Amino acid sequence: MRQSVEQELDLLIDSLNQEQQPKQISNRETAELLAVVRAVKSLGKQAEPSLDLGSRVYSALGGRSRRRWALPSVAALVAGLLLLAAITTWTSFLNRDVVYAMEQAIARLNNYYGVLEVHSKNASGEEWPIQRVEIWSEGKKYATRQEDGTLTVNNGERRWQVRPKFQEVAVLPLVPDPTRHEFDLRDEAKRARQYPHSVVGQETIAGRQAIKLKISPPGGLPYYLWVDAQTNLPLQLQTAMQNSLQTTYTFVSFEPDTQIDPKIFSYQPPDGYKVVEKDPGQLVATPGEAATISKITPLLPLTSPSRIFAFQDRIVLDYGDTTIIETAVKGAFKPVTNSALGTAAGGPLEVWQERLRWRQNGIEIQVEGPRRVNLARQ
């Protein structure tokens, strides 16, 4: 049965969306319609319905047509094509276009230097900054430096952390390595391609125009990724709200293919620094990183700690003058001699000098320091 022009054009659009060469075209009318479709496709992300769309398509066609179509007719035809595509294939084409461009841009990326800001938000909408960190990345190697000067490096052969405050170098296991994967550009592009996703808008992020993608992992909660409209590189990541906490990672500065000093990836403990190799703990940026290392899901006060340290079996929240240590519950709760007893979270509370200790949700919590009462109430 002979196909109608509309049916033939629909099949041709499907071929273009799949990056395939269309089959031989049967008539001049279909060929001219396909030329318009190619012109719209060539406009990429700019091909959105607007008053000047006809003019842009007309320019993409070279300003001429065998039938000498009038400009209003071209605009009307394009509007009809866009309406048809919105119902059928245009959305998937635009999604693939953004993700494909991101993959290609990352594949061409040799290295980068960036400044990443991390913020958290709770279920009540309260938001607070977690950290601002510098990142150097080159292939499988990376280095991050936090605001207090702590430098974490993974050169593919070993991983370590230089801690100026303690004058020590902590030698860390290569795995797990949550620092690398919290906002890894290659990982985000791979996930965006594998998972169902859709373009949900455009926003200005850190002064740059970005395309907002909604990514929906099968069996998981959707999260959002913003892609720089100019460089096609990921610019911002917002996790799903989990355990009443949502984290947003934003590159406020990004320099692709820049000059990186190779010494930053060389293991050279500074003179006078102590090297710690046995259960050294790791300074992390988020509770999620701490949970990955310690296998403990931490309970967090409303007041954000200045730093979080994760060990193999415990998490330490540093508030400067006050410290919270959380460990998994083991055995019976045994108060120390001469301590006072009370109740907290439906169980016993130990009060000893400047320390409070109790159990809650399968975690033993110890708070020590002048702000212990205020933080414990939180």
mmCIF file of N, CA and C in Angstrom, residues 17-131:
data_model
loop_
_atom_site.group_PDB
_atom_site.id
_atom_site.type_symbol
_atom_site.label_atom_id
_atom_site.label_comp_id
_atom_site.label_asym_id
_atom_site.label_seq_id
_atom_site.Cartn_x
_atom_site.Cartn_y
_atom_site.Cartn_z
ATOM 1 N N ASN A 17 15.973 11.036 14.049
ATOM 2 C CA ASN A 17 16.101 10.984 15.503
ATOM 3 C C ASN A 17 17.042 9.877 15.944
ATOM 4 N N GLN A 18 17.091 8.790 15.169
ATOM 5 C CA GLN A 18 17.960 7.659 15.486
ATOM 6 C C GLN A 18 19.329 7.796 14.836
ATOM 7 N N GLU A 19 19.616 9.009 14.338
ATOM 8 C CA GLU A 19 20.903 9.293 13.693
ATOM 9 C C GLU A 19 21.160 8.348 12.527
ATOM 10 N N GLN A 20 20.112 7.984 11.791
ATOM 11 C CA GLN A 20 20.252 7.109 10.640
ATOM 12 C C GLN A 20 19.977 7.890 9.354
ATOM 13 N N GLN A 21 20.561 7.433 8.269
ATOM 14 C CA GLN A 21 20.339 8.056 6.974
ATOM 15 C C GLN A 21 18.954 7.642 6.446
ATOM 16 N N PRO A 22 18.063 8.609 6.146
ATOM 17 C CA PRO A 22 16.732 8.249 5.644
ATOM 18 C C PRO A 22 16.812 7.469 4.337
ATOM 19 N N LYS A 23 15.808 6.602 4.123
ATOM 20 C CA LYS A 23 15.751 5.858 2.879
ATOM 21 C C LYS A 23 15.402 6.779 1.721
ATOM 22 N N GLN A 24 15.439 6.234 0.519
ATOM 23 C CA GLN A 24 15.182 7.037 -0.675
ATOM 24 C C GLN A 24 13.784 7.656 -0.601
ATOM 25 N N ILE A 25 13.706 8.945 -0.956
ATOM 26 C CA ILE A 25 12.457 9.706 -0.879
ATOM 27 C C ILE A 25 11.704 9.557 -2.196
ATOM 28 N N SER A 26 10.381 9.342 -2.078
ATOM 29 C CA SER A 26 9.606 8.969 -3.268
ATOM 30 C C SER A 26 9.122 10.153 -4.097
ATOM 31 N N ASN A 27 8.991 11.333 -3.508
ATOM 32 C CA ASN A 27 8.445 12.458 -4.284
ATOM 33 C C ASN A 27 9.036 13.776 -3.809
ATOM 34 N N ARG A 28 8.845 14.798 -4.655
ATOM 35 C CA ARG A 28 9.431 16.112 -4.399
ATOM 36 C C ARG A 28 8.829 16.761 -3.152
ATOM 37 N N GLU A 29 7.528 16.571 -2.939
ATOM 38 C CA GLU A 29 6.877 17.211 -1.793
ATOM 39 C C GLU A 29 7.481 16.730 -0.480
ATOM 40 N N THR A 30 7.680 15.390 -0.374
ATOM 41 C CA THR A 30 8.289 14.845 0.837
ATOM 42 C C THR A 30 9.724 15.341 1.000
ATOM 43 N N ALA A 31 10.455 15.431 -0.111
ATOM 44 C CA ALA A 31 11.843 15.904 -0.066
ATOM 45 C C ALA A 31 11.919 17.321 0.477
ATOM 46 N N GLU A 32 10.973 18.185 0.038
ATOM 47 C CA GLU A 32 11.005 19.563 0.504
ATOM 48 C C GLU A 32 10.598 19.663 1.970
ATOM 49 N N LEU A 33 9.625 18.838 2.380
ATOM 50 C CA LEU A 33 9.253 18.817 3.790
ATOM 51 C C LEU A 33 10.416 18.332 4.652
ATOM 52 N N LEU A 34 11.138 17.296 4.156
ATOM 53 C CA LEU A 34 12.279 16.775 4.892
ATOM 54 C C LEU A 34 13.371 17.830 5.014
ATOM 55 N N ALA A 35 13.524 18.663 3.993
ATOM 56 C CA ALA A 35 14.511 19.738 4.054
ATOM 57 C C ALA A 35 14.195 20.690 5.202
ATOM 58 N N VAL A 36 12.896 20.960 5.411
ATOM 59 C CA VAL A 36 12.497 21.814 6.527
ATOM 60 C C VAL A 36 12.798 21.126 7.856
ATOM 61 N N VAL A 37 12.508 19.820 7.941
ATOM 62 C CA VAL A 37 12.786 19.074 9.166
ATOM 63 C C VAL A 37 14.276 19.116 9.488
ATOM 64 N N ARG A 38 15.106 18.908 8.449
ATOM 65 C CA ARG A 38 16.562 18.970 8.669
ATOM 66 C C ARG A 38 16.965 20.358 9.172
ATOM 67 N N ALA A 39 16.335 21.387 8.622
ATOM 68 C CA ALA A 39 16.658 22.750 9.044
ATOM 69 C C ALA A 39 16.301 22.963 10.505
ATOM 70 N N VAL A 40 15.131 22.463 10.916
ATOM 71 C CA VAL A 40 14.737 22.569 12.321
ATOM 72 C C VAL A 40 15.714 21.805 13.205
ATOM 73 N N LYS A 41 16.071 20.574 12.790
ATOM 74 C CA LYS A 41 17.001 19.757 13.571
ATOM 75 C C LYS A 41 18.357 20.435 13.691
ATOM 76 N N SER A 42 18.790 21.145 12.636
ATOM 77 C CA SER A 42 20.098 21.794 12.669
ATOM 78 C C SER A 42 20.157 22.925 13.684
ATOM 79 N N LEU A 43 18.962 23.461 14.065
ATOM 80 C CA LEU A 43 18.935 24.531 15.051
ATOM 81 C C LEU A 43 19.143 24.006 16.459
ATOM 82 N N GLY A 44 19.044 22.672 16.650
ATOM 83 C CA GLY A 44 19.318 22.040 17.943
ATOM 84 C C GLY A 44 18.442 22.595 19.034
ATOM 85 N N LYS A 45 19.075 23.005 20.167
ATOM 86 C CA LYS A 45 18.327 23.445 21.338
ATOM 87 C C LYS A 45 17.609 24.761 21.093
ATOM 88 N N GLN A 46 17.974 25.527 20.032
ATOM 89 C CA GLN A 46 17.329 26.797 19.772
ATOM 90 C C GLN A 46 16.000 26.627 19.055
ATOM 91 N N ALA A 47 15.685 25.398 18.626
ATOM 92 C CA ALA A 47 14.476 25.170 17.838
ATOM 93 C C ALA A 47 13.267 25.055 18.739
ATOM 94 N N GLU A 48 12.865 26.169 19.350
ATOM 95 C CA GLU A 48 11.690 26.201 20.179
ATOM 96 C C GLU A 48 10.671 27.132 19.532
ATOM 97 N N PRO A 49 9.372 26.884 19.672
ATOM 98 C CA PRO A 49 8.367 27.724 19.053
ATOM 99 C C PRO A 49 8.531 29.176 19.458
ATOM 100 N N SER A 50 8.667 30.079 18.473
ATOM 101 C CA SER A 50 8.775 31.510 18.714
ATOM 102 C C SER A 50 8.394 32.242 17.442
ATOM 103 N N LEU A 51 8.252 33.562 17.553
ATOM 104 C CA LEU A 51 7.796 34.349 16.418
ATOM 105 C C LEU A 51 8.807 34.370 15.285
ATOM 106 N N ASP A 52 10.090 34.213 15.608
ATOM 107 C CA ASP A 52 11.109 34.277 14.566
ATOM 108 C C ASP A 52 11.583 32.914 14.116
ATOM 109 N N LEU A 53 10.896 31.838 14.528
ATOM 110 C CA LEU A 53 11.351 30.495 14.165
ATOM 111 C C LEU A 53 11.328 30.300 12.659
ATOM 112 N N GLY A 54 10.279 30.803 12.008
ATOM 113 C CA GLY A 54 10.206 30.665 10.559
ATOM 114 C C GLY A 54 11.392 31.302 9.872
ATOM 115 N N SER A 55 11.780 32.496 10.364
ATOM 116 C CA SER A 55 12.930 33.180 9.769
ATOM 117 C C SER A 55 14.210 32.375 9.946
ATOM 118 N N ARG A 56 14.367 31.772 11.119
ATOM 119 C CA ARG A 56 15.590 31.007 11.365
ATOM 120 C C ARG A 56 15.632 29.745 10.509
ATOM 121 N N VAL A 57 14.485 29.098 10.349
ATOM 122 C CA VAL A 57 14.435 27.921 9.477
ATOM 123 C C VAL A 57 14.674 28.320 8.034
ATOM 124 N N TYR A 58 14.094 29.452 7.623
ATOM 125 C CA TYR A 58 14.277 29.935 6.260
ATOM 126 C C TYR A 58 15.758 30.183 5.981
ATOM 127 N N SER A 59 16.464 30.765 6.989
ATOM 128 C CA SER A 59 17.908 30.988 6.829
ATOM 129 C C SER A 59 18.655 29.671 6.768
ATOM 130 N N ALA A 60 18.227 28.693 7.600
ATOM 131 C CA ALA A 60 18.884 27.373 7.600
ATOM 132 C C ALA A 60 18.701 26.662 6.270
ATOM 133 N N LEU A 61 17.602 26.973 5.568
ATOM 134 C CA LEU A 61 17.357 26.377 4.260
ATOM 135 C C LEU A 61 18.154 27.069 3.154
ATOM 136 N N GLY A 62 18.866 28.121 3.527
ATOM 137 C CA GLY A 62 19.641 28.853 2.527
ATOM 138 C C GLY A 62 18.841 29.970 1.892
ATOM 139 N N GLY A 63 17.656 30.257 2.419
ATOM 140 C CA GLY A 63 16.860 31.361 1.922
ATOM 141 C C GLY A 63 16.194 31.104 0.595
ATOM 142 N N ARG A 64 16.071 29.847 0.172
ATOM 143 C CA ARG A 64 15.452 29.570 -1.114
ATOM 144 C C ARG A 64 14.739 28.233 -1.089
ATOM 145 N N SER A 65 13.813 28.033 -1.978
ATOM 146 C CA SER A 65 13.053 26.796 -2.076
ATOM 147 C C SER A 65 12.575 26.647 -3.501
ATOM 148 N N ARG A 66 12.482 25.418 -3.952
ATOM 149 C CA ARG A 66 12.015 25.180 -5.317
ATOM 150 C C ARG A 66 10.622 25.750 -5.542
ATOM 151 N N ARG A 67 9.808 25.703 -4.477
ATOM 152 C CA ARG A 67 8.446 26.191 -4.637
ATOM 153 C C ARG A 67 8.313 27.659 -4.271
ATOM 154 N N ARG A 68 9.428 28.304 -3.864
ATOM 155 C CA ARG A 68 9.408 29.706 -3.487
ATOM 156 C C ARG A 68 8.326 29.949 -2.418
ATOM 157 N N TRP A 69 8.374 29.097 -1.348
ATOM 158 C CA TRP A 69 7.390 29.240 -0.289
ATOM 159 C C TRP A 69 7.458 30.649 0.308
ATOM 160 N N ALA A 70 6.329 31.233 0.589
ATOM 161 C CA ALA A 70 6.301 32.504 1.301
ATOM 162 C C ALA A 70 6.690 32.251 2.745
ATOM 163 N N LEU A 71 7.331 33.244 3.383
ATOM 164 C CA LEU A 71 7.813 33.072 4.735
ATOM 165 C C LEU A 71 6.716 32.676 5.715
ATOM 166 N N PRO A 72 5.512 33.290 5.683
ATOM 167 C CA PRO A 72 4.455 32.859 6.611
ATOM 168 C C PRO A 72 4.099 31.385 6.426
ATOM 169 N N SER A 73 4.154 30.872 5.199
ATOM 170 C CA SER A 73 3.841 29.468 4.970
ATOM 171 C C SER A 73 4.881 28.565 5.609
ATOM 172 N N VAL A 74 6.142 28.954 5.499
ATOM 173 C CA VAL A 74 7.203 28.174 6.136
ATOM 174 C C VAL A 74 7.010 28.152 7.642
ATOM 175 N N ALA A 75 6.685 29.312 8.223
ATOM 176 C CA ALA A 75 6.474 29.378 9.670
ATOM 177 C C ALA A 75 5.306 28.495 10.084
ATOM 178 N N ALA A 76 4.224 28.520 9.295
ATOM 179 C CA ALA A 76 3.060 27.698 9.619
ATOM 180 C C ALA A 76 3.406 26.215 9.520
ATOM 181 N N LEU A 77 4.188 25.851 8.466
ATOM 182 C CA LEU A 77 4.575 24.459 8.310
ATOM 183 C C LEU A 77 5.434 23.998 9.489
ATOM 184 N N VAL A 78 6.399 24.840 9.881
ATOM 185 C CA VAL A 78 7.271 24.487 11.002
ATOM 186 C C VAL A 78 6.461 24.353 12.286
ATOM 187 N N ALA A 79 5.490 25.277 12.499
ATOM 188 C CA ALA A 79 4.647 25.183 13.699
ATOM 189 C C ALA A 79 3.895 23.859 13.717
ATOM 190 N N GLY A 80 3.394 23.434 12.541
ATOM 191 C CA GLY A 80 2.691 22.150 12.463
ATOM 192 C C GLY A 80 3.605 20.994 12.748
ATOM 193 N N LEU A 81 4.839 21.054 12.217
ATOM 194 C CA LEU A 81 5.804 19.990 12.477
ATOM 195 C C LEU A 81 6.141 19.904 13.956
ATOM 196 N N LEU A 82 6.325 21.070 14.586
ATOM 197 C CA LEU A 82 6.647 21.073 16.012
ATOM 198 C C LEU A 82 5.498 20.507 16.838
ATOM 199 N N LEU A 83 4.258 20.830 16.465
ATOM 200 C CA LEU A 83 3.116 20.294 17.181
ATOM 201 C C LEU A 83 3.065 18.774 17.049
ATOM 202 N N LEU A 84 3.277 18.276 15.829
ATOM 203 C CA LEU A 84 3.289 16.833 15.618
ATOM 204 C C LEU A 84 4.407 16.176 16.419
ATOM 205 N N ALA A 85 5.577 16.818 16.404
ATOM 206 C CA ALA A 85 6.724 16.237 17.104
ATOM 207 C C ALA A 85 6.514 16.234 18.605
ATOM 208 N N ALA A 86 5.866 17.282 19.121
ATOM 209 C CA ALA A 86 5.614 17.332 20.559
ATOM 210 C C ALA A 86 4.768 16.152 21.001
ATOM 211 N N ILE A 87 3.866 15.717 20.116
ATOM 212 C CA ILE A 87 2.998 14.589 20.435
ATOM 213 C C ILE A 87 3.731 13.269 20.258
ATOM 214 N N THR A 88 4.693 13.228 19.328
ATOM 215 C CA THR A 88 5.327 11.947 19.007
ATOM 216 C C THR A 88 6.797 11.910 19.402
ATOM 217 N N THR A 89 7.675 12.481 18.579
ATOM 218 C CA THR A 89 9.102 12.181 18.762
ATOM 219 C C THR A 89 9.979 13.366 19.131
ATOM 220 N N TRP A 90 9.469 14.572 19.121
ATOM 221 C CA TRP A 90 10.368 15.727 19.284
ATOM 222 C C TRP A 90 11.015 15.766 20.665
ATOM 223 N N THR A 91 10.245 15.444 21.698
ATOM 224 C CA THR A 91 10.792 15.492 23.049
ATOM 225 C C THR A 91 11.976 14.553 23.194
ATOM 226 N N SER A 92 11.829 13.317 22.698
ATOM 227 C CA SER A 92 12.929 12.360 22.823
ATOM 228 C C SER A 92 14.137 12.812 22.017
ATOM 229 N N PHE A 93 13.904 13.469 20.878
ATOM 230 C CA PHE A 93 15.034 13.971 20.090
ATOM 231 C C PHE A 93 15.793 15.048 20.860
ATOM 232 N N LEU A 94 15.040 15.996 21.460
ATOM 233 C CA LEU A 94 15.690 17.069 22.197
ATOM 234 C C LEU A 94 16.467 16.525 23.382
ATOM 235 N N ASN A 95 15.877 15.540 24.097
ATOM 236 C CA ASN A 95 16.573 14.929 25.221
ATOM 237 C C ASN A 95 17.881 14.289 24.770
ATOM 238 N N ARG A 96 17.793 13.489 23.676
ATOM 239 C CA ARG A 96 19.005 12.824 23.173
ATOM 240 C C ARG A 96 20.025 13.858 22.720
ATOM 241 N N ASP A 97 19.548 14.960 22.168
ATOM 242 C CA ASP A 97 20.444 15.983 21.667
ATOM 243 C C ASP A 97 21.271 16.565 22.813
ATOM 244 N N VAL A 98 20.642 16.887 23.942
ATOM 245 C CA VAL A 98 21.335 17.466 25.079
ATOM 246 C C VAL A 98 22.309 16.450 25.686
ATOM 247 N N VAL A 99 21.845 15.241 25.930
ATOM 248 C CA VAL A 99 22.686 14.219 26.558
ATOM 249 C C VAL A 99 23.827 13.805 25.634
ATOM 250 N N TYR A 100 23.521 13.685 24.337
ATOM 251 C CA TYR A 100 24.568 13.317 23.378
ATOM 252 C C TYR A 100 25.647 14.400 23.333
ATOM 253 N N ALA A 101 25.225 15.668 23.311
ATOM 254 C CA ALA A 101 26.202 16.762 23.290
ATOM 255 C C ALA A 101 27.040 16.765 24.561
ATOM 256 N N MET A 102 26.423 16.448 25.700
ATOM 257 C CA MET A 102 27.165 16.372 26.962
ATOM 258 C C MET A 102 28.197 15.245 26.915
ATOM 259 N N GLU A 103 27.794 14.079 26.433
ATOM 260 C CA GLU A 103 28.735 12.958 26.324
ATOM 261 C C GLU A 103 29.923 13.311 25.450
ATOM 262 N N GLN A 104 29.648 13.949 24.316
ATOM 263 C CA GLN A 104 30.725 14.318 23.392
ATOM 264 C C GLN A 104 31.658 15.344 24.014
ATOM 265 N N ALA A 105 31.092 16.319 24.722
ATOM 266 C CA ALA A 105 31.926 17.344 25.351
ATOM 267 C C ALA A 105 32.821 16.745 26.426
ATOM 268 N N ILE A 106 32.287 15.811 27.209
ATOM 269 C CA ILE A 106 33.088 15.175 28.259
ATOM 270 C C ILE A 106 34.150 14.265 27.654
ATOM 271 N N ALA A 107 33.811 13.591 26.563
ATOM 272 C CA ALA A 107 34.788 12.716 25.908
ATOM 273 C C ALA A 107 35.991 13.514 25.402
ATOM 274 N N ARG A 108 35.760 14.773 25.028
ATOM 275 C CA ARG A 108 36.857 15.625 24.531
ATOM 276 C C ARG A 108 37.626 16.307 25.658
ATOM 277 N N LEU A 109 37.139 16.175 26.890
ATOM 278 C CA LEU A 109 37.724 16.889 28.023
ATOM 279 C C LEU A 109 38.977 16.162 28.520
ATOM 280 N N ASN A 110 40.122 16.837 28.478
ATOM 281 C CA ASN A 110 41.372 16.250 28.961
ATOM 282 C C ASN A 110 41.531 16.408 30.469
ATOM 283 N N ASN A 111 41.219 17.582 30.964
ATOM 284 C CA ASN A 111 41.317 17.856 32.393
ATOM 285 C C ASN A 111 40.467 19.076 32.706
ATOM 286 N N TYR A 112 40.340 19.381 33.987
ATOM 287 C CA TYR A 112 39.647 20.618 34.349
ATOM 288 C C TYR A 112 40.013 21.022 35.767
ATOM 289 N N TYR A 113 39.829 22.316 36.026
ATOM 290 C CA TYR A 113 39.934 22.877 37.370
ATOM 291 C C TYR A 113 38.630 23.598 37.652
ATOM 292 N N GLY A 114 38.062 23.383 38.820
ATOM 293 C CA GLY A 114 36.805 24.027 39.147
ATOM 294 C C GLY A 114 36.681 24.321 40.623
ATOM 295 N N VAL A 115 35.742 25.211 40.934
ATOM 296 C CA VAL A 115 35.387 25.499 42.324
ATOM 297 C C VAL A 115 33.948 25.061 42.512
ATOM 298 N N LEU A 116 33.750 24.115 43.432
ATOM 299 C CA LEU A 116 32.438 23.505 43.648
ATOM 300 C C LEU A 116 31.884 23.945 44.998
ATOM 301 N N GLU A 117 30.637 24.418 44.975
ATOM 302 C CA GLU A 117 29.953 24.761 46.221
ATOM 303 C C GLU A 117 28.890 23.701 46.506
ATOM 304 N N VAL A 118 28.795 23.276 47.760
ATOM 305 C CA VAL A 118 27.851 22.242 48.168
ATOM 306 C C VAL A 118 26.895 22.823 49.198
ATOM 307 N N HIS A 119 25.602 22.674 48.943
ATOM 308 C CA HIS A 119 24.568 23.133 49.874
ATOM 309 C C HIS A 119 23.633 21.972 50.205
ATOM 310 N N SER A 120 23.068 22.004 51.397
ATOM 311 C CA SER A 120 22.062 21.019 51.788
ATOM 312 C C SER A 120 20.761 21.719 52.137
ATOM 313 N N LYS A 121 19.655 20.993 51.978
ATOM 314 C CA LYS A 121 18.335 21.521 52.305
ATOM 315 C C LYS A 121 17.525 20.413 52.959
ATOM 316 N N ASN A 122 16.798 20.749 54.010
ATOM 317 C CA ASN A 122 15.987 19.728 54.671
ATOM 318 C C ASN A 122 14.555 19.763 54.155
ATOM 319 N N ALA A 123 13.724 18.867 54.672
ATOM 320 C CA ALA A 123 12.351 18.741 54.183
ATOM 321 C C ALA A 123 11.519 19.983 54.470
ATOM 322 N N SER A 124 11.949 20.813 55.437
ATOM 323 C CA SER A 124 11.226 22.045 55.759
ATOM 324 C C SER A 124 11.605 23.207 54.862
ATOM 325 N N GLY A 125 12.568 22.975 53.956
ATOM 326 C CA GLY A 125 12.989 24.036 53.045
ATOM 327 C C GLY A 125 14.148 24.867 53.555
ATOM 328 N N GLU A 126 14.671 24.544 54.743
ATOM 329 C CA GLU A 126 15.814 25.279 55.277
ATOM 330 C C GLU A 126 17.083 24.854 54.537
ATOM 331 N N GLU A 127 17.885 25.810 54.126
ATOM 332 C CA GLU A 127 19.084 25.528 53.325
ATOM 333 C C GLU A 127 20.309 26.119 54.005
ATOM 334 N N TRP A 128 21.443 25.414 53.895
ATOM 335 C CA TRP A 128 22.664 25.909 54.493
ATOM 336 C C TRP A 128 23.863 25.412 53.683
ATOM 337 N N PRO A 129 24.966 26.191 53.669
ATOM 338 C CA PRO A 129 26.168 25.769 52.928
ATOM 339 C C PRO A 129 26.914 24.668 53.667
ATOM 340 N N ILE A 130 27.441 23.723 52.902
ATOM 341 C CA ILE A 130 28.241 22.635 53.468
ATOM 342 C C ILE A 130 29.728 22.911 53.283
ATOM 343 N N GLN A 131 30.105 23.218 52.062
ATOM 344 C CA GLN A 131 31.517 23.478 51.815
ATOM 345 C C GLN A 131 31.713 24.144 50.454
#
